[in-house]
Amino acid sequence: MADPKTFFPAVTAFIAFILTLICLFAGTQRNLLDSADLLTLYTPESPSGTTGTAHNFYSVHVMSYCQGTLGTVGPGAAGASRNVTSCSSRTILFSFDPTAAWPTEITQSKELNWPRVISDDFHAFRISSQSMAVLYCIGVGAMGAAVLVRASSFVAPRAQTGLFEFGFLVLGSLSISIASIIATVIALEFVALINAHGDGSNVSAKYGDKFLGMTWASAGLLLLGSIACFVNVFVRNNTPVAEAPPKDEEE
């Protein structure tokens, strides 16, 4: 009978796999886990007399962004109900550009006083956000491979199964951990920059605590799974079996 401890790394990898998929595909369609965003950019209403439509918020995700209107606009806008109207096309090398998302008539309006430095902030983090998406994809592939390797051991048990599983878990753990660090820097530092530069223009941002919670939970599970797999492969399998003491010869 198989030792239940050998399945613990695969279980952690599977749970982390689900959490990472949620982080990766959230916001790729309208009302598809839109609340699990990396950050949300809150913008003022369109000035009267301008053409085009500027939305009240833009929720930025890993592979897309969604836009919509708020139930109430004011000091408590960050906690208002959100009505998502549309989402951008899904792409791995995604980076949010507020200047492209907003109509030209709105961003160039003197009445709105759009802080151009915010667009520069998004451009500065472009490579980081694109690298983050690639790392998430690598992590998803590594976690899926680790689960498949363990599942294949039921059909064709091999001595190298644990070693391959450990390699995929380490790759997934490194990828998701680095991606989580990048996401945290973007969510915290970037939001602080937007709030500082948007002060006085009614432009603000808020980081997504749900997203950060899920991505770090995934990274933590993969770390636990990697440690458990290391113990299974390199410690338990190499522990010498104690030999039974020799029986006393009958005199």
PDB file of C-alpha atoms in Angstrom:
ATOM      1  CA  MET A   1       0.000   0.000   0.000  1.00  0.00           C
ATOM      2  CA  ALA A   2       1.337   3.424  -0.964  1.00  0.00           C
ATOM      3  CA  ASP A   3       2.434   5.740   1.808  1.00  0.00           C
ATOM      4  CA  PRO A   4      -0.006   8.701   2.097  1.00  0.00           C
ATOM      5  CA  LYS A   5       2.968  10.998   2.713  1.00  0.00           C
ATOM      6  CA  THR A   6       4.076  10.541  -0.885  1.00  0.00           C
ATOM      7  CA  PHE A   7       0.856  12.166  -2.112  1.00  0.00           C
ATOM      8  CA  PHE A   8       1.159  15.316   0.014  1.00  0.00           C
ATOM      9  CA  PRO A   9       3.382  17.182  -2.518  1.00  0.00           C
ATOM     10  CA  ALA A  10       0.943  16.380  -5.339  1.00  0.00           C
ATOM     11  CA  VAL A  11      -2.006  17.602  -3.258  1.00  0.00           C
ATOM     12  CA  THR A  12      -0.284  20.912  -2.496  1.00  0.00           C
ATOM     13  CA  ALA A  13       0.658  21.277  -6.171  1.00  0.00           C
ATOM     14  CA  PHE A  14      -2.931  20.659  -7.264  1.00  0.00           C
ATOM     15  CA  ILE A  15      -4.365  23.261  -4.862  1.00  0.00           C
ATOM     16  CA  ALA A  16      -1.690  25.767  -5.891  1.00  0.00           C
ATOM     17  CA  PHE A  17      -2.476  24.946  -9.530  1.00  0.00           C
ATOM     18  CA  ILE A  18      -6.130  25.937  -9.035  1.00  0.00           C
ATOM     19  CA  LEU A  19      -5.246  29.142  -7.170  1.00  0.00           C
ATOM     20  CA  THR A  20      -2.749  30.179  -9.840  1.00  0.00           C
ATOM     21  CA  LEU A  21      -5.249  29.542 -12.627  1.00  0.00           C
ATOM     22  CA  ILE A  22      -7.678  31.848 -10.831  1.00  0.00           C
ATOM     23  CA  CYS A  23      -5.003  34.553 -10.613  1.00  0.00           C
ATOM     24  CA  LEU A  24      -4.063  34.054 -14.259  1.00  0.00           C
ATOM     25  CA  PHE A  25      -7.520  34.001 -15.850  1.00  0.00           C
ATOM     26  CA  ALA A  26      -9.383  36.377 -13.527  1.00  0.00           C
ATOM     27  CA  GLY A  27     -10.833  39.277 -15.478  1.00  0.00           C
ATOM     28  CA  THR A  28     -10.289  37.712 -18.897  1.00  0.00           C
ATOM     29  CA  GLN A  29     -14.056  37.789 -19.425  1.00  0.00           C
ATOM     30  CA  ARG A  30     -16.785  40.063 -18.164  1.00  0.00           C
ATOM     31  CA  ASN A  31     -17.782  39.189 -14.581  1.00  0.00           C
ATOM     32  CA  LEU A  32     -15.230  36.356 -14.441  1.00  0.00           C
ATOM     33  CA  LEU A  33     -13.666  36.831 -10.992  1.00  0.00           C
ATOM     34  CA  ASP A  34     -13.278  40.548 -11.634  1.00  0.00           C
ATOM     35  CA  SER A  35     -12.768  41.214  -7.925  1.00  0.00           C
ATOM     36  CA  ALA A  36      -9.518  39.192  -7.999  1.00  0.00           C
ATOM     37  CA  ASP A  37      -7.565  41.997  -9.655  1.00  0.00           C
ATOM     38  CA  LEU A  38      -3.974  43.070  -9.212  1.00  0.00           C
ATOM     39  CA  LEU A  39      -4.979  46.699  -8.755  1.00  0.00           C
ATOM     40  CA  THR A  40      -7.872  49.012  -9.580  1.00  0.00           C
ATOM     41  CA  LEU A  41      -7.503  52.490 -11.034  1.00  0.00           C
ATOM     42  CA  TYR A  42     -10.318  54.845 -10.021  1.00  0.00           C
ATOM     43  CA  THR A  43     -10.861  57.795 -12.336  1.00  0.00           C
ATOM     44  CA  PRO A  44     -13.104  60.877 -12.263  1.00  0.00           C
ATOM     45  CA  GLU A  45     -16.257  61.191 -14.301  1.00  0.00           C
ATOM     46  CA  SER A  46     -16.102  62.516 -17.846  1.00  0.00           C
ATOM     47  CA  PRO A  47     -16.255  66.292 -18.014  1.00  0.00           C
ATOM     48  CA  SER A  48     -19.494  67.655 -19.381  1.00  0.00           C
ATOM     49  CA  GLY A  49     -19.440  68.446 -23.061  1.00  0.00           C
ATOM     50  CA  THR A  50     -16.786  65.878 -24.006  1.00  0.00           C
ATOM     51  CA  THR A  51     -17.319  63.039 -26.419  1.00  0.00           C
ATOM     52  CA  GLY A  52     -16.386  59.472 -25.656  1.00  0.00           C
ATOM     53  CA  THR A  53     -16.899  57.623 -22.435  1.00  0.00           C
ATOM     54  CA  ALA A  54     -14.439  57.362 -19.570  1.00  0.00           C
ATOM     55  CA  HIS A  55     -15.306  54.722 -17.026  1.00  0.00           C
ATOM     56  CA  ASN A  56     -15.183  55.128 -13.275  1.00  0.00           C
ATOM     57  CA  PHE A  57     -12.725  52.305 -12.705  1.00  0.00           C
ATOM     58  CA  TYR A  58     -10.259  50.069 -14.511  1.00  0.00           C
ATOM     59  CA  SER A  59      -9.389  46.774 -12.828  1.00  0.00           C
ATOM     60  CA  VAL A  60      -5.985  45.538 -13.970  1.00  0.00           C
ATOM     61  CA  HIS A  61      -5.401  41.782 -14.128  1.00  0.00           C
ATOM     62  CA  VAL A  62      -2.515  39.588 -15.231  1.00  0.00           C
ATOM     63  CA  MET A  63      -3.625  39.097 -18.850  1.00  0.00           C
ATOM     64  CA  SER A  64      -6.297  41.763 -19.347  1.00  0.00           C
ATOM     65  CA  TYR A  65      -8.161  44.669 -17.815  1.00  0.00           C
ATOM     66  CA  CYS A  66     -11.835  45.347 -17.200  1.00  0.00           C
ATOM     67  CA  GLN A  67     -13.652  48.657 -17.058  1.00  0.00           C
ATOM     68  CA  GLY A  68     -16.987  49.814 -15.765  1.00  0.00           C
ATOM     69  CA  THR A  69     -18.952  52.181 -13.588  1.00  0.00           C
ATOM     70  CA  LEU A  70     -19.458  52.495  -9.855  1.00  0.00           C
ATOM     71  CA  GLY A  71     -22.757  52.473  -8.031  1.00  0.00           C
ATOM     72  CA  THR A  72     -21.720  55.575  -6.122  1.00  0.00           C
ATOM     73  CA  VAL A  73     -18.893  57.972  -6.854  1.00  0.00           C
ATOM     74  CA  GLY A  74     -17.374  59.946  -4.037  1.00  0.00           C
ATOM     75  CA  PRO A  75     -15.042  59.593  -1.062  1.00  0.00           C
ATOM     76  CA  GLY A  76     -16.117  55.974  -0.611  1.00  0.00           C
ATOM     77  CA  ALA A  77     -15.711  55.039  -4.273  1.00  0.00           C
ATOM     78  CA  ALA A  78     -13.231  52.282  -3.497  1.00  0.00           C
ATOM     79  CA  GLY A  79     -15.905  50.380  -1.615  1.00  0.00           C
ATOM     80  CA  ALA A  80     -18.795  51.076  -3.996  1.00  0.00           C
ATOM     81  CA  SER A  81     -20.524  48.396  -6.025  1.00  0.00           C
ATOM     82  CA  ARG A  82     -18.886  47.844  -9.394  1.00  0.00           C
ATOM     83  CA  ASN A  83     -20.641  47.261 -12.693  1.00  0.00           C
ATOM     84  CA  VAL A  84     -18.234  45.765 -15.226  1.00  0.00           C
ATOM     85  CA  THR A  85     -19.174  46.816 -18.749  1.00  0.00           C
ATOM     86  CA  SER A  86     -16.366  45.249 -20.800  1.00  0.00           C
ATOM     87  CA  CYS A  87     -12.953  43.578 -20.659  1.00  0.00           C
ATOM     88  CA  SER A  88      -9.998  43.699 -23.003  1.00  0.00           C
ATOM     89  CA  SER A  89      -8.770  40.766 -25.058  1.00  0.00           C
ATOM     90  CA  ARG A  90      -6.714  38.172 -23.210  1.00  0.00           C
ATOM     91  CA  THR A  91      -2.982  38.115 -23.947  1.00  0.00           C
ATOM     92  CA  ILE A  92       0.015  36.740 -22.076  1.00  0.00           C
ATOM     93  CA  LEU A  93       2.261  39.747 -22.744  1.00  0.00           C
ATOM     94  CA  PHE A  94      -0.298  42.180 -21.349  1.00  0.00           C
ATOM     95  CA  SER A  95       0.490  45.560 -19.849  1.00  0.00           C
ATOM     96  CA  PHE A  96      -2.112  48.166 -18.987  1.00  0.00           C
ATOM     97  CA  ASP A  97      -1.866  51.525 -20.763  1.00  0.00           C
ATOM     98  CA  PRO A  98      -4.354  54.049 -19.343  1.00  0.00           C
ATOM     99  CA  THR A  99      -3.759  56.474 -22.200  1.00  0.00           C
ATOM    100  CA  ALA A 100      -4.826  53.835 -24.722  1.00  0.00           C
ATOM    101  CA  ALA A 101      -7.737  52.675 -22.550  1.00  0.00           C
ATOM    102  CA  TRP A 102      -9.200  56.158 -22.205  1.00  0.00           C
ATOM    103  CA  PRO A 103     -10.594  58.103 -25.175  1.00  0.00           C
ATOM    104  CA  THR A 104      -8.257  60.792 -26.505  1.00  0.00           C
ATOM    105  CA  GLU A 105     -10.879  63.473 -25.912  1.00  0.00           C
ATOM    106  CA  ILE A 106     -10.862  62.608 -22.226  1.00  0.00           C
ATOM    107  CA  THR A 107      -7.131  62.269 -21.566  1.00  0.00           C
ATOM    108  CA  GLN A 108      -6.332  65.523 -23.378  1.00  0.00           C
ATOM    109  CA  SER A 109      -9.105  67.491 -21.721  1.00  0.00           C
ATOM    110  CA  LYS A 110      -7.823  70.476 -19.751  1.00  0.00           C
ATOM    111  CA  GLU A 111     -10.895  70.279 -17.537  1.00  0.00           C
ATOM    112  CA  LEU A 112      -9.996  66.767 -16.444  1.00  0.00           C
ATOM    113  CA  ASN A 113      -6.312  67.586 -15.896  1.00  0.00           C
ATOM    114  CA  TRP A 114      -5.192  63.996 -16.503  1.00  0.00           C
ATOM    115  CA  PRO A 115      -1.817  63.492 -14.791  1.00  0.00           C
ATOM    116  CA  ARG A 116       0.430  62.296 -17.614  1.00  0.00           C
ATOM    117  CA  VAL A 117       3.007  61.046 -15.132  1.00  0.00           C
ATOM    118  CA  ILE A 118       0.629  58.193 -14.260  1.00  0.00           C
ATOM    119  CA  SER A 119       0.908  56.935 -17.831  1.00  0.00           C
ATOM    120  CA  ASP A 120       4.682  57.070 -17.421  1.00  0.00           C
ATOM    121  CA  ASP A 121       4.371  54.991 -14.246  1.00  0.00           C
ATOM    122  CA  PHE A 122       2.481  52.263 -16.099  1.00  0.00           C
ATOM    123  CA  HIS A 123       5.010  52.325 -18.926  1.00  0.00           C
ATOM    124  CA  ALA A 124       7.885  51.930 -16.455  1.00  0.00           C
ATOM    125  CA  PHE A 125       6.324  48.744 -15.063  1.00  0.00           C
ATOM    126  CA  ARG A 126       5.511  47.313 -18.486  1.00  0.00           C
ATOM    127  CA  ILE A 127       8.350  44.766 -18.637  1.00  0.00           C
ATOM    128  CA  SER A 128       7.725  43.698 -15.044  1.00  0.00           C
ATOM    129  CA  SER A 129       4.028  43.030 -15.626  1.00  0.00           C
ATOM    130  CA  GLN A 130       4.729  41.063 -18.807  1.00  0.00           C
ATOM    131  CA  SER A 131       7.418  38.992 -17.077  1.00  0.00           C
ATOM    132  CA  MET A 132       4.985  38.271 -14.257  1.00  0.00           C
ATOM    133  CA  ALA A 133       2.462  36.730 -16.663  1.00  0.00           C
ATOM    134  CA  VAL A 134       5.132  34.538 -18.269  1.00  0.00           C
ATOM    135  CA  LEU A 135       6.278  33.313 -14.848  1.00  0.00           C
ATOM    136  CA  TYR A 136       2.714  32.432 -13.886  1.00  0.00           C
ATOM    137  CA  CYS A 137       2.372  30.389 -17.081  1.00  0.00           C
ATOM    138  CA  ILE A 138       5.643  28.565 -16.375  1.00  0.00           C
ATOM    139  CA  GLY A 139       4.462  27.860 -12.843  1.00  0.00           C
ATOM    140  CA  VAL A 140       1.123  26.491 -14.046  1.00  0.00           C
ATOM    141  CA  GLY A 141       2.901  24.175 -16.481  1.00  0.00           C
ATOM    142  CA  ALA A 142       5.330  22.955 -13.819  1.00  0.00           C
ATOM    143  CA  MET A 143       2.560  22.296 -11.295  1.00  0.00           C
ATOM    144  CA  GLY A 144       0.490  20.441 -13.862  1.00  0.00           C
ATOM    145  CA  ALA A 145       3.498  18.315 -14.780  1.00  0.00           C
ATOM    146  CA  ALA A 146       4.159  17.501 -11.107  1.00  0.00           C
ATOM    147  CA  VAL A 147       0.572  16.317 -10.639  1.00  0.00           C
ATOM    148  CA  LEU A 148       0.707  14.231 -13.837  1.00  0.00           C
ATOM    149  CA  VAL A 149       4.003  12.638 -12.809  1.00  0.00           C
ATOM    150  CA  ARG A 150       2.526  11.560  -9.493  1.00  0.00           C
ATOM    151  CA  ALA A 151      -0.673  10.338 -11.177  1.00  0.00           C
ATOM    152  CA  SER A 152       1.357   8.302 -13.682  1.00  0.00           C
ATOM    153  CA  SER A 153       2.981   6.434 -10.812  1.00  0.00           C
ATOM    154  CA  PHE A 154      -0.301   4.571 -10.323  1.00  0.00           C
ATOM    155  CA  VAL A 155      -0.127   3.184 -13.860  1.00  0.00           C
ATOM    156  CA  ALA A 156       3.614   2.678 -14.275  1.00  0.00           C
ATOM    157  CA  PRO A 157       5.569   3.046 -11.033  1.00  0.00           C
ATOM    158  CA  ARG A 158       9.144   4.187 -11.577  1.00  0.00           C
ATOM    159  CA  ALA A 159      12.021   4.821  -9.241  1.00  0.00           C
ATOM    160  CA  GLN A 160      12.590   8.289 -10.757  1.00  0.00           C
ATOM    161  CA  THR A 161       9.009   9.482 -10.163  1.00  0.00           C
ATOM    162  CA  GLY A 162       9.858  11.320  -6.962  1.00  0.00           C
ATOM    163  CA  LEU A 163      12.905  12.966  -8.526  1.00  0.00           C
ATOM    164  CA  PHE A 164      10.921  14.305 -11.496  1.00  0.00           C
ATOM    165  CA  GLU A 165       8.150  15.455  -9.177  1.00  0.00           C
ATOM    166  CA  PHE A 166      10.654  17.313  -7.020  1.00  0.00           C
ATOM    167  CA  GLY A 167      12.166  19.048 -10.050  1.00  0.00           C
ATOM    168  CA  PHE A 168       8.792  20.279 -11.297  1.00  0.00           C
ATOM    169  CA  LEU A 169       7.782  21.418  -7.814  1.00  0.00           C
ATOM    170  CA  VAL A 170      10.980  23.429  -7.412  1.00  0.00           C
ATOM    171  CA  LEU A 171      10.497  25.019 -10.839  1.00  0.00           C
ATOM    172  CA  GLY A 172       6.894  25.876 -10.009  1.00  0.00           C
ATOM    173  CA  SER A 173       7.822  27.203  -6.584  1.00  0.00           C
ATOM    174  CA  LEU A 174      10.527  29.490  -7.974  1.00  0.00           C
ATOM    175  CA  SER A 175       8.306  30.758 -10.800  1.00  0.00           C
ATOM    176  CA  ILE A 176       5.293  31.508  -8.613  1.00  0.00           C
ATOM    177  CA  SER A 177       7.417  33.017  -5.837  1.00  0.00           C
ATOM    178  CA  ILE A 178       9.155  35.420  -8.230  1.00  0.00           C
ATOM    179  CA  ALA A 179       5.833  36.264  -9.890  1.00  0.00           C
ATOM    180  CA  SER A 180       4.301  36.916  -6.457  1.00  0.00           C
ATOM    181  CA  ILE A 181       7.165  39.240  -5.550  1.00  0.00           C
ATOM    182  CA  ILE A 182       6.682  41.194  -8.789  1.00  0.00           C
ATOM    183  CA  ALA A 183       2.922  41.332  -8.198  1.00  0.00           C
ATOM    184  CA  THR A 184       3.451  42.609  -4.661  1.00  0.00           C
ATOM    185  CA  VAL A 185       5.841  45.336  -5.807  1.00  0.00           C
ATOM    186  CA  ILE A 186       3.426  46.441  -8.527  1.00  0.00           C
ATOM    187  CA  ALA A 187       0.418  46.295  -6.216  1.00  0.00           C
ATOM    188  CA  LEU A 188       1.978  48.171  -3.299  1.00  0.00           C
ATOM    189  CA  GLU A 189       4.666  50.451  -4.704  1.00  0.00           C
ATOM    190  CA  PHE A 190       2.859  51.193  -7.941  1.00  0.00           C
ATOM    191  CA  VAL A 191      -0.400  52.017  -6.186  1.00  0.00           C
ATOM    192  CA  ALA A 192       1.496  54.384  -3.893  1.00  0.00           C
ATOM    193  CA  LEU A 193       2.974  56.149  -6.944  1.00  0.00           C
ATOM    194  CA  ILE A 194      -0.428  56.519  -8.592  1.00  0.00           C
ATOM    195  CA  ASN A 195      -2.013  57.903  -5.440  1.00  0.00           C
ATOM    196  CA  ALA A 196       0.859  60.363  -5.005  1.00  0.00           C
ATOM    197  CA  HIS A 197       0.859  61.557  -8.620  1.00  0.00           C
ATOM    198  CA  GLY A 198      -2.925  61.561  -8.907  1.00  0.00           C
ATOM    199  CA  ASP A 199      -3.432  63.663  -5.805  1.00  0.00           C
ATOM    200  CA  GLY A 200      -5.492  66.680  -6.783  1.00  0.00           C
ATOM    201  CA  SER A 201      -6.754  65.111 -10.022  1.00  0.00           C
ATOM    202  CA  ASN A 202      -9.267  62.746  -8.411  1.00  0.00           C
ATOM    203  CA  VAL A 203      -7.292  59.755  -9.702  1.00  0.00           C
ATOM    204  CA  SER A 204      -6.541  56.999  -7.200  1.00  0.00           C
ATOM    205  CA  ALA A 205      -5.688  53.308  -7.057  1.00  0.00           C
ATOM    206  CA  LYS A 206      -6.175  50.371  -4.713  1.00  0.00           C
ATOM    207  CA  TYR A 207      -4.303  47.081  -4.701  1.00  0.00           C
ATOM    208  CA  GLY A 208      -6.149  43.775  -4.880  1.00  0.00           C
ATOM    209  CA  ASP A 209      -5.852  41.984  -1.552  1.00  0.00           C
ATOM    210  CA  LYS A 210      -7.667  38.890  -2.880  1.00  0.00           C
ATOM    211  CA  PHE A 211      -5.151  38.481  -5.680  1.00  0.00           C
ATOM    212  CA  LEU A 212      -2.163  38.888  -3.380  1.00  0.00           C
ATOM    213  CA  GLY A 213      -3.660  36.444  -0.893  1.00  0.00           C
ATOM    214  CA  MET A 214      -4.155  33.766  -3.547  1.00  0.00           C
ATOM    215  CA  THR A 215      -0.770  34.161  -5.212  1.00  0.00           C
ATOM    216  CA  TRP A 216       1.136  33.986  -1.914  1.00  0.00           C
ATOM    217  CA  ALA A 217      -0.994  31.061  -0.751  1.00  0.00           C
ATOM    218  CA  SER A 218      -0.004  29.272  -3.944  1.00  0.00           C
ATOM    219  CA  ALA A 219       3.669  30.096  -3.378  1.00  0.00           C
ATOM    220  CA  GLY A 220       3.474  28.853   0.217  1.00  0.00           C
ATOM    221  CA  LEU A 221       1.808  25.585  -0.775  1.00  0.00           C
ATOM    222  CA  LEU A 222       4.456  24.931  -3.411  1.00  0.00           C
ATOM    223  CA  LEU A 223       7.204  25.583  -0.889  1.00  0.00           C
ATOM    224  CA  LEU A 224       5.658  23.087   1.528  1.00  0.00           C
ATOM    225  CA  GLY A 225       5.218  20.567  -1.268  1.00  0.00           C
ATOM    226  CA  SER A 226       8.829  20.982  -2.390  1.00  0.00           C
ATOM    227  CA  ILE A 227      10.125  20.439   1.147  1.00  0.00           C
ATOM    228  CA  ALA A 228       7.923  17.376   1.628  1.00  0.00           C
ATOM    229  CA  CYS A 229       9.011  15.948  -1.719  1.00  0.00           C
ATOM    230  CA  PHE A 230      12.671  16.565  -0.845  1.00  0.00           C
ATOM    231  CA  VAL A 231      12.206  14.628   2.388  1.00  0.00           C
ATOM    232  CA  ASN A 232      10.477  11.780   0.549  1.00  0.00           C
ATOM    233  CA  VAL A 233      13.128  11.509  -2.160  1.00  0.00           C
ATOM    234  CA  PHE A 234      16.427  12.341  -0.482  1.00  0.00           C
ATOM    235  CA  VAL A 235      15.869  11.629   3.216  1.00  0.00           C
ATOM    236  CA  ARG A 236      13.352   8.850   3.722  1.00  0.00           C
ATOM    237  CA  ASN A 237      14.490   6.766   0.746  1.00  0.00           C
ATOM    238  CA  ASN A 238      18.122   6.958   1.857  1.00  0.00           C
ATOM    239  CA  THR A 239      17.489   6.134   5.491  1.00  0.00           C
ATOM    240  CA  PRO A 240      19.193   2.797   6.195  1.00  0.00           C
ATOM    241  CA  VAL A 241      16.919   0.092   7.463  1.00  0.00           C
ATOM    242  CA  ALA A 242      17.928  -1.115  10.868  1.00  0.00           C
ATOM    243  CA  GLU A 243      19.043  -4.724  10.759  1.00  0.00           C
ATOM    244  CA  ALA A 244      17.531  -7.175  13.158  1.00  0.00           C
ATOM    245  CA  PRO A 245      19.940  -8.221  15.904  1.00  0.00           C
ATOM    246  CA  PRO A 246      21.386 -11.705  15.390  1.00  0.00           C
ATOM    247  CA  LYS A 247      19.804 -14.454  17.376  1.00  0.00           C
ATOM    248  CA  ASP A 248      21.850 -16.001  20.097  1.00  0.00           C
ATOM    249  CA  GLU A 249      23.141 -19.390  19.127  1.00  0.00           C
ATOM    250  CA  GLU A 250      21.855 -22.183  21.200  1.00  0.00           C
ATOM    251  CA  GLU A 251      24.503 -23.596  23.413  1.00  0.00           C
TER     252      GLU A 251
END
